[in-house]
Short mmCIF file of C-alpha atoms in Angstrom, two decimals:
data_model
loop_
_atom_site.label_atom_id
_atom_site.label_comp_id
_atom_site.label_asym_id
_atom_site.label_seq_id
_atom_site.Cartn_x
_atom_site.Cartn_y
_atom_site.Cartn_z
CA MET A 290 0.17 -0.15 -0.10
CA ALA A 291 1.40 3.30 -1.13
CA THR A 292 2.52 5.97 1.95
CA SER A 293 0.57 9.14 1.69
CA PRO A 294 3.02 11.92 1.24
CA VAL A 295 4.01 14.11 4.15
CA PRO A 296 3.25 17.84 3.93
CA GLU A 297 6.71 18.55 2.71
CA ASP A 298 6.61 16.34 0.17
CA ILE A 299 3.55 17.98 -1.48
CA GLU A 300 5.12 21.15 -1.08
CA SER A 301 8.29 20.39 -2.73
CA ARG A 302 6.37 18.55 -5.46
CA GLU A 303 3.89 21.50 -6.00
CA ALA A 304 6.93 23.69 -6.26
CA ASP A 305 8.64 21.48 -8.94
CA THR A 306 5.49 21.38 -10.67
CA LEU A 307 5.12 25.00 -10.87
CA THR A 308 8.89 25.46 -11.89
CA GLU A 309 8.05 23.14 -14.62
CA ASP A 310 4.83 25.20 -15.96
CA ILE A 311 6.75 28.61 -15.99
CA ALA A 312 9.42 27.36 -18.04
CA ARG A 313 6.74 25.88 -20.35
CA LEU A 314 5.46 29.21 -20.66
CA GLY A 315 8.82 30.71 -21.09
CA SER A 316 9.38 28.33 -24.09
CA LEU A 317 6.29 29.71 -25.93
CA GLU A 318 7.50 33.26 -25.29
CA LYS A 319 10.40 32.42 -27.12
CA ILE A 320 8.44 30.79 -30.24
CA ILE A 321 6.41 34.13 -30.29
CA GLN A 322 9.60 36.36 -30.17
CA GLY A 323 10.28 34.63 -33.82
CA TRP A 324 6.81 35.74 -35.10
CA ASP A 325 6.30 39.00 -37.06
CA GLU A 326 5.40 42.37 -35.38
CA THR A 327 1.40 41.99 -36.51
CA GLN A 328 1.30 38.30 -34.53
CA GLN A 329 3.07 39.32 -31.60
CA ARG A 330 0.48 42.47 -30.92
CA THR A 331 -2.46 40.18 -31.20
CA VAL A 332 -1.20 37.63 -28.63
CA LEU A 333 0.05 40.46 -26.44
CA ALA A 334 -3.46 42.04 -27.10
CA LEU A 335 -4.85 38.43 -25.97
CA ARG A 336 -2.74 37.94 -23.31
CA ASN A 337 -3.51 41.32 -21.55
CA GLY A 338 -7.14 41.04 -22.28
CA TRP A 339 -7.80 38.03 -20.12
CA GLU A 340 -5.16 39.14 -17.34
CA ALA A 341 -7.35 42.08 -17.18
CA ILE A 342 -10.44 39.92 -16.49
CA TYR A 343 -8.71 37.65 -13.92
CA ARG A 344 -7.17 40.41 -12.10
CA GLU A 345 -10.75 41.85 -11.87
CA CYS A 346 -12.14 38.67 -10.89
CA LEU A 347 -9.75 38.26 -8.30
CA ARG A 348 -9.99 41.65 -6.83
CA ARG A 349 -13.42 41.25 -6.26
CA LEU A 350 -13.07 37.76 -4.71
CA ILE A 351 -10.46 38.98 -2.31
CA ARG A 352 -12.72 41.87 -1.74
CA THR A 353 -15.31 39.66 -0.71
CA VAL A 354 -13.13 36.85 1.29
CA GLN A 355 -11.67 40.14 3.15
CA ASN A 356 -14.62 41.08 4.49
CA ALA A 357 -15.76 37.53 5.81
CA PRO A 358 -15.21 36.32 9.54
CA GLN A 359 -11.41 35.45 9.59
CA GLY A 360 -11.21 36.30 5.43
CA ALA A 361 -7.77 37.96 6.28
CA THR A 362 -6.33 34.79 7.70
CA GLY A 363 -7.40 32.72 5.39
CA LEU A 364 -6.34 34.98 2.58
CA ARG A 365 -3.19 34.79 3.86
CA GLU A 366 -2.77 31.16 4.11
CA ALA A 367 -3.90 30.60 0.52
CA ALA A 368 -1.25 33.07 -0.42
CA ALA A 369 1.26 31.02 0.69
CA ASP A 370 0.74 28.67 -1.79
CA PRO A 371 3.21 29.04 -4.43
CA TYR A 372 0.46 28.88 -7.04
CA VAL A 373 -1.57 31.33 -5.78
CA TYR A 374 1.22 33.60 -5.04
CA ALA A 375 2.89 33.38 -8.32
CA VAL A 376 -0.23 34.32 -9.83
CA LEU A 377 -1.25 36.89 -7.62
CA ARG A 378 2.15 38.38 -8.25
CA THR A 379 1.93 38.19 -11.97
CA LEU A 380 -1.22 40.03 -11.76
CA SER A 381 -0.01 42.75 -9.57
CA LEU A 382 -2.46 41.73 -6.54
CA VAL A 383 -0.03 41.29 -3.67
CA ARG A 384 2.97 43.32 -2.95
CA PRO A 385 6.55 41.15 -3.54
CA SER A 386 7.78 39.32 -0.58
CA LEU A 387 10.25 40.75 1.73
CA GLN A 388 12.91 38.44 0.35
CA GLU A 389 11.97 39.18 -3.26
CA ARG A 390 12.70 42.80 -2.57
CA ILE A 391 16.18 42.06 -0.79
CA GLU A 392 16.81 39.89 -3.79
CA ALA A 393 16.22 42.91 -6.20
CA ALA A 394 18.03 45.09 -4.07
CA LEU A 395 21.20 42.81 -4.42
CA ASP A 396 20.76 42.45 -8.04
CA SER A 397 20.57 46.38 -8.40
CA VAL A 398 24.29 46.14 -7.09
CA ARG A 399 25.88 43.22 -8.17
CA PRO A 400 26.76 44.60 -11.58
CA GLY A 401 28.86 47.02 -9.88
CA LEU A 402 30.42 44.31 -7.73
CA GLU A 403 31.02 41.95 -10.33
CA GLY A 404 32.93 44.56 -12.38
CA HIS A 405 35.45 44.40 -9.51
CA GLY A 406 35.16 40.12 -9.45
CA GLY A 407 33.21 40.48 -6.25
CA ASN A 408 29.32 39.68 -5.32
CA VAL A 409 27.13 39.07 -2.28
CA GLU A 410 24.59 36.62 -1.04
CA LEU A 411 21.75 36.58 1.04
CA VAL A 412 22.49 33.93 3.76
CA GLU A 413 19.45 34.53 5.92
CA LEU A 414 16.10 36.12 6.39
CA ARG A 415 15.59 36.76 9.70
CA PRO A 416 11.68 38.19 10.01
CA PRO A 417 10.74 41.24 10.64
CA ASP A 418 13.64 43.39 10.25
CA THR A 419 17.27 41.66 10.28
CA VAL A 420 19.29 40.06 6.98
CA VAL A 421 22.46 38.41 7.29
CA LEU A 422 24.94 38.64 3.89
CA ARG A 423 28.03 37.58 2.66
CA LEU A 424 30.76 39.44 0.35
CA LEU A 425 31.73 37.12 -2.07
CA GLY A 426 35.26 37.00 -4.61
CA SER A 427 37.62 40.20 -4.34
CA CYS A 428 34.78 41.91 -1.91
CA HIS A 429 35.52 38.88 0.86
CA GLY A 430 38.21 40.36 2.79
CA CYS A 431 38.73 43.30 0.73
CA PRO A 432 40.02 46.71 2.60
CA SER A 433 36.95 48.54 1.16
CA SER A 434 34.48 46.28 1.89
CA SER A 435 33.02 48.21 4.84
CA LEU A 436 32.42 51.10 2.41
CA THR A 437 31.10 48.60 -0.05
CA LEU A 438 28.66 47.39 2.39
CA SER A 439 27.72 50.97 3.79
CA GLU A 440 27.58 52.91 0.55
CA GLY A 441 26.37 49.90 -1.82
CA VAL A 442 24.83 47.08 -0.46
CA GLU A 443 23.31 48.42 2.73
CA LYS A 444 21.70 51.46 0.99
CA ALA A 445 20.36 49.61 -1.46
CA ILE A 446 18.27 47.57 0.69
CA ARG A 447 17.29 50.37 3.19
CA GLU A 448 15.26 51.87 0.09
CA ALA A 449 13.97 48.94 -1.34
CA CYS A 450 13.18 47.29 2.41
CA PRO A 451 12.72 50.12 5.06
CA GLU A 452 11.42 48.02 7.60
CA ILE A 453 14.96 46.72 7.53
CA CYS A 454 16.56 47.61 10.85
CA HIS A 455 19.42 45.33 10.82
CA ILE A 456 21.86 44.30 8.11
CA GLU A 457 24.52 41.31 9.56
CA THR A 458 27.30 39.87 7.79
CA VAL A 459 29.25 36.57 7.98
CA GLY A 460 32.41 34.93 6.92
CA ARG A 461 34.11 38.17 6.88
CA GLN A 462 38.04 36.84 6.50
CA HIS A 463 40.90 38.66 4.97
CA ALA A 464 41.48 36.97 1.91
CA ALA A 465 44.85 36.87 0.24
CA THR A 466 46.24 40.24 -1.44
CA ALA A 467 49.43 41.42 -2.42
CA PRO A 468 50.93 43.91 -0.05
CA ILE A 469 50.66 47.44 -1.01
CA GLY A 470 54.15 49.37 -2.09
CA GLU A 471 55.29 52.09 -3.68
CA GLY A 472 53.32 52.98 -6.50
CA THR A 473 50.50 50.08 -6.25
CA GLU A 474 46.90 50.89 -6.52
CA GLN A 475 44.79 49.69 -3.32
CA ARG A 476 41.53 48.20 -4.46
CA ILE A 477 38.66 50.65 -4.25
CA SER A 478 34.86 50.44 -3.49
CA PRO A 479 33.41 50.39 -6.79
CA PHE A 480 30.92 52.65 -4.74
CA ALA A 481 33.67 55.18 -4.25
CA ILE A 482 34.39 55.64 -7.95
CA GLY A 483 33.23 58.68 -9.73
CA GLY A 484 31.69 60.02 -6.27
CA ARG A 485 30.96 63.53 -6.37
CA HIS A 486 33.83 64.51 -3.68
CA PRO A 487 37.38 64.64 -4.87
CA TRP A 488 40.36 62.75 -3.57
CA LEU A 489 42.18 64.40 -0.92
CA PRO A 490 46.29 63.59 -0.26
CA ALA A 491 46.17 62.45 3.59
CA LEU A 492 49.52 60.91 4.06
CA ARG A 493 52.56 58.92 2.92
CA LEU A 494 51.95 55.36 3.01
CA GLU A 495 55.59 55.36 4.56
CA ASP A 496 54.56 57.11 7.34
CA LEU A 497 52.06 54.78 8.66
CA PRO A 498 53.20 51.64 9.98
CA ARG A 499 51.82 48.13 10.04
CA ASN A 500 49.10 47.55 12.65
CA SER A 501 49.38 50.72 13.82
CA LEU A 502 47.06 53.58 14.33
CA LEU A 503 47.63 57.16 13.48
CA ALA A 504 45.20 60.29 13.34
CA ARG A 505 45.42 63.04 10.52
CA GLU A 506 43.07 65.94 10.09
CA VAL A 507 41.92 65.95 6.03
CA LEU A 508 40.79 69.48 5.59
CA SER A 509 38.31 69.77 8.55
CA ASP A 510 37.71 66.25 8.88
CA ALA A 511 39.52 64.12 11.86
CA LEU A 512 40.18 60.71 10.45
CA LEU A 513 41.96 57.34 11.71
CA PHE A 514 43.98 55.43 9.27
CA TRP A 515 45.02 51.70 9.94
CA ARG A 516 47.51 49.64 8.18
CA ASP A 517 46.67 45.86 8.56
CA PRO A 518 49.38 43.19 8.91
CA GLU A 519 48.98 42.52 4.89
CA GLY A 520 49.56 45.87 4.17
CA ASP A 521 46.04 47.34 3.11
CA VAL A 522 45.20 50.45 4.63
CA HIS A 523 41.64 51.53 5.94
CA CYS A 524 40.07 54.54 6.92
CA TYR A 525 37.60 55.76 9.05
CA ARG A 526 36.14 58.62 11.07
CA ASN A 527 38.05 59.22 14.30
CA ALA A 528 35.08 58.86 16.26
CA CYS A 529 33.88 55.98 18.28
CA ALA A 530 30.35 54.63 17.10
CA HIS A 531 29.41 54.84 20.64
CA LEU A 532 29.70 58.37 21.92
CA GLY A 533 31.83 60.36 19.15
CA MET A 534 35.08 60.12 21.13
CA PRO A 535 38.47 60.11 19.53
CA LEU A 536 40.07 56.48 19.18
CA ASP A 537 43.63 57.25 18.25
CA GLU A 538 44.70 56.48 21.68
CA GLY A 539 43.29 53.01 21.96
CA GLU A 540 44.95 49.87 21.77
CA ILE A 541 45.14 47.39 19.00
CA ASP A 542 45.29 43.72 19.50
CA PRO A 543 47.60 41.27 17.00
CA VAL A 544 44.41 40.71 15.05
CA GLY A 545 43.40 44.21 14.76
CA VAL A 546 40.69 44.66 16.88
CA LEU A 547 40.59 48.36 18.34
CA THR A 548 39.35 48.87 22.10
CA CYS A 549 37.95 52.56 22.41
CA PRO A 550 40.21 54.02 25.18
CA HIS A 551 36.96 55.91 26.70
CA HIS A 552 34.21 53.33 27.15
CA GLY A 553 35.70 49.96 26.22
CA PHE A 554 33.85 49.40 22.87
CA GLN A 555 35.60 47.32 20.71
CA PHE A 556 35.79 47.35 16.93
CA ALA A 557 37.42 45.16 13.94
CA LEU A 558 39.30 47.54 12.00
CA GLU A 559 39.56 45.34 9.16
CA SER A 560 35.66 45.99 8.45
CA GLY A 561 34.57 48.70 10.77
CA GLU A 562 32.20 46.40 12.85
CA CYS A 563 31.54 47.19 16.62
CA LEU A 564 32.11 43.67 18.17
CA THR A 565 30.38 45.32 21.32
CA ILE A 566 26.80 46.36 19.65
CA PRO A 567 26.72 44.59 15.98
CA GLU A 568 24.29 47.46 15.05
CA ILE A 569 26.74 50.10 14.38
CA GLN A 570 29.90 50.63 13.36
CA LEU A 571 32.72 53.14 12.34
CA GLU A 572 31.78 55.49 9.17
CA PRO A 573 34.43 54.42 6.52
CA TRP A 574 36.34 56.49 4.24
CA ALA A 575 37.13 55.50 0.28
CA VAL A 576 41.20 55.15 0.33
CA ARG A 577 43.29 54.61 -2.56
CA MET A 578 46.87 54.77 -3.15
CA VAL A 579 48.72 56.75 -5.60
CA ASP A 580 52.61 56.57 -6.02
CA GLY A 581 53.07 55.89 -2.46
CA GLU A 582 50.55 58.60 -1.40
CA ILE A 583 47.28 57.65 0.86
CA GLN A 584 44.45 59.60 -0.67
CA VAL A 585 40.82 59.69 0.78
CA ARG A 586 37.37 60.68 -0.27
CA ARG A 587 34.80 61.48 1.65
CA ASN A 588 31.34 58.97 0.89
CA HIS A 589 28.52 61.50 1.70
CA ASP A 590 28.09 65.19 2.72
#
């Protein structure tokens, strides 16, 4: 006697069937693309006409169900079905899910990341307000990764999903890179290229020993520079993300963790992340190297 499938098996089978059905429709669309313009317009008009009828029909059905006792709960349960959700999304009767909007935000920044050999992936969504990301490729451990996150990835997510309050990262380890030397260009975040603010000279690379801090004022901005053991240079506003106190008198351990001399908050200088309160971080500045000179650029007004 056959064993009845468990709900997970049914859901998996339904998802596979939906994928197959969508693939068949895609094949038909490719065939239509080979037709002449008049034929394509006829098919498009027919499709739009049926979609308009289905949309209005479902809109009236949804309105009726919503007004019934427990109707809203039933609609939410129905919309969780992959087939129902796919149709409602196609007809613009439901808002894209939070995960869809996050993925769309990541897709919007991927061309810039891929142009520099990097990428980003969504590791986990923790409803209602937290996402966990991982930088990939050259972005993984890059000295500009904090800027890439704050000015590119995080900005895109917050604009598309204002309900997201916390963005965390995992797997951020320093990747093997060639040390910086005289005349060597340090990798720059793609979101720092073409910025509105000019590059400003800050100091000579030879004046910044490895695994040491150096405070400098560039115009009227107090900045903090750190050269990691691999030779890459990182720059942040010289202000603790806790209460804005200067950090240049803080202690650095061998792996690049800075302890604020005022209240003991700890920061990973490789990324700017606060290890004491993960929700806050140091404000990064873009850094580049030109003939042994460290230059910086403001990221925002």
